[in-house]
GROMACS .gro file of C-alpha atoms in nm:
model
  394
    1MET     CA    1  -4.709 -11.670   0.856
    2SER     CA    2  -4.983 -11.792   1.148
    3ASP     CA    3  -5.335 -11.705   1.208
    4ASN     CA    4  -5.304 -11.419   1.398
    5SER     CA    5  -5.731 -11.469   1.528
    6ASN     CA    6  -5.772 -11.509   1.868
    7THR     CA    7  -6.044 -11.748   1.890
    8THR     CA    8  -5.880 -12.120   1.874
    9SER     CA    9  -6.083 -12.398   1.801
   10ALA     CA   10  -6.532 -12.459   1.905
   11GLY     CA   11  -6.534 -12.583   2.291
   12THR     CA   12  -6.206 -12.418   2.350
   13ALA     CA   13  -6.131 -12.050   2.586
   14PRO     CA   14  -5.999 -11.795   2.377
   15LEU     CA   15  -5.611 -11.798   2.393
   16ASN     CA   16  -5.469 -11.420   2.494
   17SER     CA   17  -5.209 -11.259   2.731
   18ALA     CA   18  -5.461 -11.302   3.064
   19SER     CA   19  -5.564 -11.693   3.007
   20TYR     CA   20  -5.165 -11.705   2.866
   21SER     CA   21  -5.190 -12.027   3.123
   22PHE     CA   22  -5.451 -12.163   3.005
   23TYR     CA   23  -5.148 -12.421   2.910
   24PRO     CA   24  -4.954 -12.456   3.259
   25ALA     CA   25  -4.608 -12.332   3.145
   26ARG     CA   26  -4.303 -12.650   3.270
   27ARG     CA   27  -4.076 -12.438   3.383
   28ARG     CA   28  -3.993 -12.043   3.312
   29GLY     CA   29  -3.866 -11.977   3.001
   30LYS     CA   30  -3.547 -11.869   2.977
   31HIS     CA   31  -3.398 -11.480   2.851
   32LYS     CA   32  -3.105 -11.365   2.667
   33ILE     CA   33  -2.992 -11.009   2.621
   34PHE     CA   34  -2.797 -10.886   2.334
   35ILE     CA   35  -2.719 -10.502   2.491
   36GLY     CA   36  -2.524 -10.275   2.264
   37MET     CA   37  -2.321  -9.899   2.392
   38ALA     CA   38  -2.566  -9.728   2.081
   39PRO     CA   39  -2.815  -9.797   1.789
   40GLY     CA   40  -2.590  -9.964   1.479
   41VAL     CA   41  -2.364 -10.192   1.692
   42GLY     CA   42  -2.577 -10.526   1.528
   43LYS     CA   43  -2.754 -10.684   1.811
   44THR     CA   44  -3.070 -10.771   1.618
   45TYR     CA   45  -2.817 -10.899   1.318
   46ARG     CA   46  -2.684 -11.129   1.644
   47MET     CA   47  -3.005 -11.208   1.786
   48LEU     CA   48  -3.170 -11.366   1.426
   49GLU     CA   49  -2.815 -11.513   1.301
   50GLU     CA   50  -2.860 -11.705   1.737
   51GLY     CA   51  -3.212 -11.838   1.594
   52HIS     CA   52  -3.090 -11.908   1.285
   53ALA     CA   53  -2.871 -12.125   1.435
   54LEU     CA   54  -3.120 -12.255   1.640
   55LYS     CA   55  -3.379 -12.296   1.454
   56GLN     CA   56  -3.100 -12.541   1.200
   57GLU     CA   57  -3.060 -12.759   1.548
   58GLY     CA   58  -3.432 -12.787   1.554
   59ILE     CA   59  -3.588 -12.560   1.818
   60ASP     CA   60  -3.895 -12.347   1.674
   61VAL     CA   61  -3.809 -12.096   1.605
   62VAL     CA   62  -4.017 -11.759   1.548
   63VAL     CA   63  -3.947 -11.430   1.510
   64GLY     CA   64  -4.236 -11.184   1.715
   65LEU     CA   65  -4.095 -10.827   1.638
   66LEU     CA   66  -3.803 -10.726   1.434
   67GLU     CA   67  -3.754 -10.376   1.413
   68THR     CA   68  -3.491 -10.338   1.055
   69HIS     CA   69  -3.484  -9.964   1.074
   70GLY     CA   70  -3.483  -9.936   0.679
   71ARG     CA   71  -3.126 -10.198   0.699
   72LYS     CA   72  -3.091 -10.423   0.401
   73GLU     CA   73  -2.832 -10.668   0.559
   74THR     CA   74  -3.110 -10.714   0.893
   75ALA     CA   75  -3.387 -10.777   0.690
   76GLU     CA   76  -3.141 -11.044   0.474
   77LYS     CA   77  -3.089 -11.181   0.816
   78ALA     CA   78  -3.464 -11.268   0.923
   79GLU     CA   79  -3.493 -11.418   0.549
   80GLY     CA   80  -3.586 -11.765   0.613
   81LEU     CA   81  -3.743 -11.705   0.977
   82GLU     CA   82  -4.124 -11.742   1.098
   83ILE     CA   83  -4.282 -11.346   1.188
   84ILE     CA   84  -4.534 -11.327   1.375
   85ALA     CA   85  -4.823 -11.049   1.200
   86ARG     CA   86  -4.762 -10.709   1.429
   87LYS     CA   87  -5.070 -10.605   1.545
   88GLN     CA   88  -5.289 -10.324   1.429
   89TYR     CA   89  -5.440  -9.991   1.642
   90LEU     CA   90  -5.715  -9.762   1.436
   91ARG     CA   91  -5.622  -9.423   1.556
   92GLY     CA   92  -5.832  -9.199   1.392
   93GLU     CA   93  -5.694  -9.237   1.041
   94LEU     CA   94  -5.352  -9.300   1.094
   95THR     CA   95  -5.310  -9.710   1.198
   96LEU     CA   96  -5.105  -9.785   1.419
   97THR     CA   97  -4.867 -10.141   1.527
   98ASP     CA   98  -4.700 -10.337   1.738
   99MET     CA   99  -4.651 -10.697   1.864
  100ASP     CA  100  -4.909 -10.944   1.887
  101THR     CA  101  -4.831 -11.083   2.187
  102ASP     CA  102  -5.173 -11.287   2.204
  103ALA     CA  103  -5.084 -11.412   1.849
  104ILE     CA  104  -4.785 -11.526   1.993
  105LEU     CA  105  -4.876 -11.719   2.268
  106LYS     CA  106  -5.137 -11.883   2.090
  107ARG     CA  107  -4.862 -11.948   1.812
  108CYS     CA  108  -4.609 -12.094   2.036
  109LEU     CA  109  -4.868 -12.284   2.330
  110ALA     CA  110  -5.037 -12.433   2.082
  111THR     CA  111  -4.777 -12.577   1.920
  112SER     CA  112  -4.625 -12.718   2.245
  113ARG     CA  113  -4.949 -12.936   2.274
  114PHE     CA  114  -4.833 -13.168   2.019
  115ALA     CA  115  -4.387 -13.110   2.027
  116SER     CA  116  -4.205 -13.112   2.308
  117THR     CA  117  -3.944 -12.973   2.118
  118PRO     CA  118  -3.782 -12.640   2.292
  119GLN     CA  119  -3.945 -12.291   2.201
  120LEU     CA  120  -3.807 -11.932   2.117
  121VAL     CA  121  -3.900 -11.621   2.008
  122LEU     CA  122  -3.723 -11.346   1.896
  123ILE     CA  123  -3.837 -10.999   2.017
  124ASP     CA  124  -3.669 -10.687   1.921
  125GLU     CA  125  -3.637 -10.353   2.115
  126LEU     CA  126  -3.684 -10.431   2.446
  127ALA     CA  127  -3.671 -10.078   2.616
  128HIS     CA  128  -3.958  -9.995   2.389
  129THR     CA  129  -4.291  -9.808   2.467
  130ASN     CA  130  -4.631  -9.939   2.344
  131VAL     CA  131  -4.865  -9.794   2.170
  132PRO     CA  132  -5.167  -9.593   2.389
  133ASP     CA  133  -5.457  -9.887   2.497
  134SER     CA  134  -5.194 -10.176   2.431
  135PRO     CA  135  -5.265 -10.412   2.774
  136ARG     CA  136  -4.935 -10.328   2.900
  137GLU     CA  137  -4.748  -9.990   2.873
  138LYS     CA  138  -4.389 -10.160   2.802
  139ARG     CA  139  -4.263 -10.439   2.555
  140TYR     CA  140  -4.022 -10.583   2.834
  141GLU     CA  141  -4.322 -10.607   3.050
  142ASP     CA  142  -4.549 -10.798   2.716
  143VAL     CA  143  -4.122 -10.977   2.691
  144GLU     CA  144  -4.259 -11.135   3.080
  145VAL     CA  145  -4.521 -11.226   2.960
  146VAL     CA  146  -4.424 -11.407   2.722
  147LEU     CA  147  -4.161 -11.591   2.933
  148ALA     CA  148  -4.378 -11.687   3.197
  149ALA     CA  149  -4.572 -11.910   2.968
  150GLY     CA  150  -4.313 -12.115   2.953
  151ILE     CA  151  -4.154 -11.953   2.597
  152ASP     CA  152  -3.775 -11.917   2.586
  153VAL     CA  153  -3.722 -11.484   2.514
  154TYR     CA  154  -3.436 -11.336   2.285
  155SER     CA  155  -3.427 -10.907   2.301
  156THR     CA  156  -3.211 -10.659   2.243
  157MET     CA  157  -3.153 -10.283   2.406
  158ASN     CA  158  -2.891 -10.027   2.393
  159VAL     CA  159  -2.760  -9.993   2.769
  160GLN     CA  160  -2.871  -9.575   2.797
  161HIS     CA  161  -3.182  -9.739   2.824
  162LEU     CA  162  -3.107  -9.812   3.132
  163GLU     CA  163  -3.250  -9.719   3.452
  164SER     CA  164  -2.968  -9.653   3.646
  165LEU     CA  165  -2.713  -9.528   3.403
  166ASN     CA  166  -3.030  -9.242   3.305
  167ASP     CA  167  -2.857  -8.983   3.477
  168LEU     CA  168  -2.528  -9.084   3.361
  169VAL     CA  169  -2.605  -9.139   3.041
  170ALA     CA  170  -2.784  -8.777   2.990
  171ARG     CA  171  -2.466  -8.621   3.148
  172ILE     CA  172  -2.275  -8.760   2.934
  173THR     CA  173  -2.455  -8.709   2.573
  174GLY     CA  174  -2.700  -8.448   2.664
  175VAL     CA  175  -3.026  -8.664   2.617
  176VAL     CA  176  -3.273  -8.747   2.829
  177VAL     CA  177  -3.401  -9.100   2.733
  178ARG     CA  178  -3.718  -9.123   2.798
  179GLU     CA  179  -3.778  -9.530   2.727
  180ARG     CA  180  -3.612  -9.669   3.001
  181VAL     CA  181  -3.567 -10.112   3.120
  182PRO     CA  182  -3.556 -10.163   3.525
  183ASP     CA  183  -3.194 -10.289   3.675
  184ARG     CA  184  -3.454 -10.622   3.732
  185ILE     CA  185  -3.524 -10.725   3.422
  186LEU     CA  186  -3.126 -10.753   3.342
  187ASP     CA  187  -3.065 -10.864   3.686
  188GLU     CA  188  -3.319 -11.192   3.624
  189ALA     CA  189  -3.189 -11.206   3.265
  190ASP     CA  190  -2.983 -11.635   3.293
  191GLU     CA  191  -2.801 -11.440   2.952
  192VAL     CA  192  -2.659 -11.074   2.886
  193VAL     CA  193  -2.405 -11.059   2.564
  194LEU     CA  194  -2.249 -10.791   2.484
  195VAL     CA  195  -2.255 -10.683   2.105
  196ASP     CA  196  -1.922 -10.429   2.059
  197VAL     CA  197  -1.780 -10.298   1.763
  198THR     CA  198  -1.540  -9.963   1.802
  199PRO     CA  199  -1.689  -9.617   1.834
  200GLU     CA  200  -1.398  -9.532   1.573
  201THR     CA  201  -1.629  -9.884   1.342
  202LEU     CA  202  -1.947  -9.755   1.472
  203GLN     CA  203  -1.924  -9.360   1.290
  204GLU     CA  204  -1.784  -9.606   0.958
  205ARG     CA  205  -2.098  -9.777   0.930
  206LEU     CA  206  -2.325  -9.447   1.000
  207LEU     CA  207  -2.213  -9.228   0.755
  208GLU     CA  208  -2.215  -9.510   0.473
  209GLY     CA  209  -2.591  -9.530   0.560
  210LYS     CA  210  -2.634  -9.847   0.729
  211ILE     CA  211  -2.760  -9.683   1.081
  212TYR     CA  212  -2.970  -9.452   0.938
  213ALA     CA  213  -3.134  -9.278   0.664
  214PRO     CA  214  -2.892  -9.023   0.509
  215GLN     CA  215  -3.059  -8.704   0.607
  216LYS     CA  216  -2.993  -8.779   0.936
  217ILE     CA  217  -2.596  -8.851   0.859
  218GLN     CA  218  -2.446  -8.593   1.031
  219GLN     CA  219  -2.705  -8.463   1.290
  220SER     CA  220  -2.600  -8.745   1.438
  221LEU     CA  221  -2.241  -8.768   1.390
  222ASP     CA  222  -2.276  -8.368   1.512
  223ASN     CA  223  -2.495  -8.500   1.863
  224PHE     CA  224  -2.501  -8.861   1.994
  225PHE     CA  225  -2.266  -9.059   1.791
  226GLN     CA  226  -1.957  -8.787   1.860
  227ARG     CA  227  -1.674  -9.026   1.890
  228ARG     CA  228  -1.643  -8.924   2.254
  229ASN     CA  229  -2.033  -8.995   2.387
  230LEU     CA  230  -1.915  -9.353   2.248
  231ILE     CA  231  -1.661  -9.452   2.408
  232ALA     CA  232  -1.863  -9.331   2.742
  233LEU     CA  233  -2.145  -9.556   2.642
  234ARG     CA  234  -1.897  -9.795   2.506
  235GLU     CA  235  -1.753  -9.786   2.885
  236LEU     CA  236  -2.044  -9.789   3.043
  237ALA     CA  237  -2.161 -10.126   2.822
  238LEU     CA  238  -1.886 -10.317   2.951
  239ARG     CA  239  -1.909 -10.222   3.276
  240GLU     CA  240  -2.242 -10.299   3.292
  241VAL     CA  241  -2.206 -10.677   3.199
  242ALA     CA  242  -1.908 -10.714   3.391
  243ASP     CA  243  -2.107 -10.606   3.667
  244ASN     CA  244  -2.350 -10.808   3.612
  245VAL     CA  245  -2.096 -11.156   3.580
  246GLU     CA  246  -1.956 -11.022   3.884
  247GLU     CA  247  -2.064 -11.324   4.095
  248ASN     CA  248  -1.958 -11.558   3.851
  249ALA     CA  249  -1.632 -11.415   3.860
  250ILE     CA  250  -1.376 -11.713   3.884
  251ALA     CA  251  -1.434 -11.908   3.514
  252THR     CA  252  -1.206 -12.276   3.513
  253THR     CA  253  -0.975 -12.269   3.146
  254PRO     CA  254  -0.994 -12.585   2.971
  255ASN     CA  255  -0.694 -12.712   3.203
  256GLY     CA  256  -0.863 -12.707   3.479
  257GLN     CA  257  -0.636 -12.330   3.573
  258PHE     CA  258  -0.871 -12.055   3.777
  259CYS     CA  259  -0.847 -11.736   3.525
  260ASN     CA  260  -0.990 -11.417   3.709
  261ILE     CA  261  -1.323 -11.208   3.504
  262HIS     CA  262  -1.317 -10.903   3.777
  263GLU     CA  263  -1.021 -10.713   3.802
  264ARG     CA  264  -0.835 -10.620   4.115
  265VAL     CA  265  -0.518 -10.399   4.129
  266LEU     CA  266  -0.197 -10.493   4.442
  267VAL     CA  267   0.040 -10.239   4.516
  268CYS     CA  268   0.292 -10.382   4.607
  269VAL     CA  269   0.497 -10.070   4.864
  270SER     CA  270   0.828 -10.131   5.120
  271THR     CA  271   0.999  -9.847   5.272
  272TYR     CA  272   1.139  -9.668   4.992
  273PRO     CA  273   1.051  -9.355   4.920
  274ASN     CA  274   0.864  -9.392   4.634
  275SER     CA  275   0.591  -9.614   4.757
  276VAL     CA  276   0.324  -9.332   4.817
  277GLN     CA  277   0.417  -9.286   4.438
  278LEU     CA  278   0.323  -9.638   4.361
  279LEU     CA  279   0.005  -9.668   4.628
  280ARG     CA  280  -0.151  -9.328   4.405
  281ARG     CA  281  -0.056  -9.449   4.057
  282GLY     CA  282  -0.254  -9.812   4.185
  283ALA     CA  283  -0.541  -9.616   4.330
  284ARG     CA  284  -0.620  -9.445   3.969
  285LEU     CA  285  -0.521  -9.792   3.791
  286ALA     CA  286  -0.848  -9.932   4.031
  287ASN     CA  287  -1.054  -9.602   4.028
  288TYR     CA  288  -1.029  -9.693   3.609
  289MET     CA  289  -1.086 -10.037   3.637
  290ASN     CA  290  -1.379  -9.990   3.835
  291ALA     CA  291  -1.162 -10.219   4.153
  292PRO     CA  292  -1.115 -10.287   4.414
  293LEU     CA  293  -0.727 -10.237   4.570
  294TYR     CA  294  -0.556 -10.385   4.778
  295THR     CA  295  -0.173 -10.286   4.882
  296LEU     CA  296   0.089 -10.569   5.072
  297PHE     CA  297   0.358 -10.528   5.287
  298VAL     CA  298   0.635 -10.713   5.312
  299ALA     CA  299   0.858 -10.757   5.653
  300ASP     CA  300   1.163 -10.920   5.606
  301SER     CA  301   1.118 -11.174   5.891
  302GLU     CA  302   1.518 -11.137   5.972
  303ARG     CA  303   1.491 -10.731   6.025
  304PHE     CA  304   1.313 -10.521   6.277
  305LEU     CA  305   1.208 -10.168   6.105
  306THR     CA  306   1.305  -9.833   6.221
  307LYS     CA  307   1.105  -9.557   6.312
  308GLU     CA  308   1.158  -9.376   6.016
  309GLU     CA  309   1.080  -9.701   5.819
  310SER     CA  310   0.740  -9.748   6.026
  311LEU     CA  311   0.640  -9.400   5.981
  312HIS     CA  312   0.618  -9.451   5.668
  313ILE     CA  313   0.444  -9.798   5.664
  314HIS     CA  314   0.187  -9.629   5.815
  315THR     CA  315   0.123  -9.338   5.599
  316CYS     CA  316   0.180  -9.580   5.305
  317GLU     CA  317  -0.138  -9.784   5.518
  318LYS     CA  318  -0.349  -9.431   5.605
  319LEU     CA  319  -0.354  -9.352   5.270
  320CYS     CA  320  -0.450  -9.703   5.160
  321LYS     CA  321  -0.755  -9.655   5.326
  322GLU     CA  322  -0.821  -9.332   5.241
  323PHE     CA  323  -0.874  -9.449   4.879
  324GLU     CA  324  -1.070  -9.699   5.032
  325GLY     CA  325  -0.885  -9.991   4.959
  326THR     CA  326  -0.704 -10.320   5.193
  327PHE     CA  327  -0.376 -10.290   5.362
  328LEU     CA  328  -0.251 -10.618   5.372
  329ARG     CA  329   0.078 -10.702   5.587
  330VAL     CA  330   0.263 -11.038   5.555
  331THR     CA  331   0.612 -11.168   5.749
  332ASN     CA  332   0.829 -11.371   5.499
  333SER     CA  333   1.180 -11.354   5.350
  334ASN     CA  334   1.150 -11.401   5.014
  335VAL     CA  335   0.972 -11.145   4.888
  336ALA     CA  336   0.821 -11.279   4.606
  337ASN     CA  337   0.744 -11.621   4.688
  338ALA     CA  338   0.456 -11.409   4.960
  339ILE     CA  339   0.344 -11.139   4.686
  340ALA     CA  340   0.253 -11.452   4.442
  341GLN     CA  341   0.083 -11.601   4.779
  342VAL     CA  342  -0.084 -11.311   4.829
  343ALA     CA  343  -0.206 -11.274   4.469
  344GLU     CA  344  -0.301 -11.631   4.432
  345LYS     CA  345  -0.560 -11.617   4.776
  346TYR     CA  346  -0.694 -11.258   4.657
  347ARG     CA  347  -0.752 -11.346   4.329
  348ILE     CA  348  -0.527 -11.057   4.176
  349THR     CA  349  -0.550 -10.938   3.812
  350GLN     CA  350  -0.319 -10.660   3.828
  351ILE     CA  351  -0.009 -10.576   4.039
  352VAL     CA  352   0.231 -10.284   4.070
  353ILE     CA  353   0.577 -10.218   4.141
  354GLY     CA  354   0.854 -10.013   4.204
  355GLU     CA  355   1.164 -10.045   3.950
  356SER     CA  356   1.447 -10.227   4.132
  357GLN     CA  357   1.684 -10.012   4.390
  358ARG     CA  358   1.918 -10.232   4.386
  359SER     CA  359   2.268 -10.245   4.225
  360ARG     CA  360   2.342 -10.432   3.854
  361TRP     CA  361   2.602 -10.681   4.054
  362GLN     CA  362   2.357 -10.732   4.303
  363MET     CA  363   2.103 -10.798   4.070
  364LEU     CA  364   2.309 -11.021   3.826
  365LEU     CA  365   2.375 -11.190   4.174
  366LYS     CA  366   2.049 -11.257   4.305
  367GLY     CA  367   1.784 -11.121   4.024
  368SER     CA  368   1.523 -10.882   4.047
  369LEU     CA  369   1.172 -10.924   4.244
  370THR     CA  370   1.014 -10.845   3.877
  371GLN     CA  371   1.220 -11.128   3.764
  372LYS     CA  372   1.104 -11.378   3.987
  373LEU     CA  373   0.764 -11.239   4.004
  374VAL     CA  374   0.776 -11.320   3.595
  375ARG     CA  375   0.850 -11.662   3.684
  376LEU     CA  376   0.584 -11.749   3.966
  377LEU     CA  377   0.327 -11.533   3.820
  378LYS     CA  378   0.045 -11.658   3.561
  379ASN     CA  379  -0.262 -11.451   3.413
  380ILE     CA  380  -0.152 -11.120   3.640
  381ASP     CA  381  -0.074 -10.793   3.448
  382LEU     CA  382   0.244 -10.678   3.623
  383HIS     CA  383   0.298 -10.219   3.547
  384ILE     CA  384   0.700 -10.166   3.689
  385ILE     CA  385   0.638  -9.805   3.789
  386ALA     CA  386   0.995  -9.600   3.757
  387SER     CA  387   1.111  -9.378   4.083
  388GLU     CA  388   1.027  -9.015   3.969
  389LYS     CA  389   1.315  -8.792   3.982
  390MET     CA  390   1.428  -8.549   4.178
  391VAL     CA  391   1.562  -8.188   4.050
  392SER     CA  392   1.772  -8.040   4.241
  393PRO     CA  393   1.753  -7.596   4.216
  394LYS     CA  394   1.994  -7.461   4.039
   0.00000   0.00000   0.00000
């Protein structure tokens, strides 16, 4: 454990958060955030796990602030890592403690003068509000000071603490979250990692006493940890991380193929009456996935549309625009090839088509559109929607 006083050797100016530039940073530190849907998913444990792994690789790792909340597994995982002592604040007869940013800077910056080893500080609960009269109001502000000094930071937070989601979380859970983190902190992070478990697993951990003390378990299950709340919060966390990487939404596989991270839905309409049904189903799918909607009509170059068919396609185009989608029209005598080409061009991940209208003999002789698309498409989900059966009045 290092000395936590704010003085250095004789003749040297005190090193604190107000004068951290005494040793100019060669670069701004990198920030990695571990985010989850709720307490207990394992964010802190995962952060400590990665801290240990990096220490084994020769990285200088220290714990700036750790909140175990009495969780035995978390406390055990911190063993073997250097922990910076907390700063004490006297408030009457009470002694409050909080992260000592000055001590972190002194420990890391003083060491960096003698070695070029990369340095990493692990800081728990990014949304925490500091003790009154602290130099800064919020812990994320302390993290920004550490980053500005050229020190890398790993931190943790729950999705409900994100500023832009505050009203939505309150509507979902009935809880108004007071401790919040500006969206820019997440946007500016070098990496955001989702630590995820199922709602059922999280409830099991709660019942086993791995999250809160026994007297708080039933109250938590009846309120914040209700299954419906956890499902909604999990979806928010998944979407937030997906949106965070959307700018780099195309990745490559080891063999060089492109794969899409963000969902895109394509509905294939035709002159058949069930096209409106397909479009509505596709719009619901796109809305559920928070994905852009595309609608495609492939015109046969060898035949003209009747007036009735043209009106039908116009209706589909109008409905697509009502769903805020993009309507595409291409001419090609090979429908399957046209769909595959559009899917590649617009990086489609989900395709909605209707069941084949061909007879069994036609499918045996020429094959169905579905069969052709399965052969042509890679890494794209195909949704085949059955036509609604009309019930004749008796």
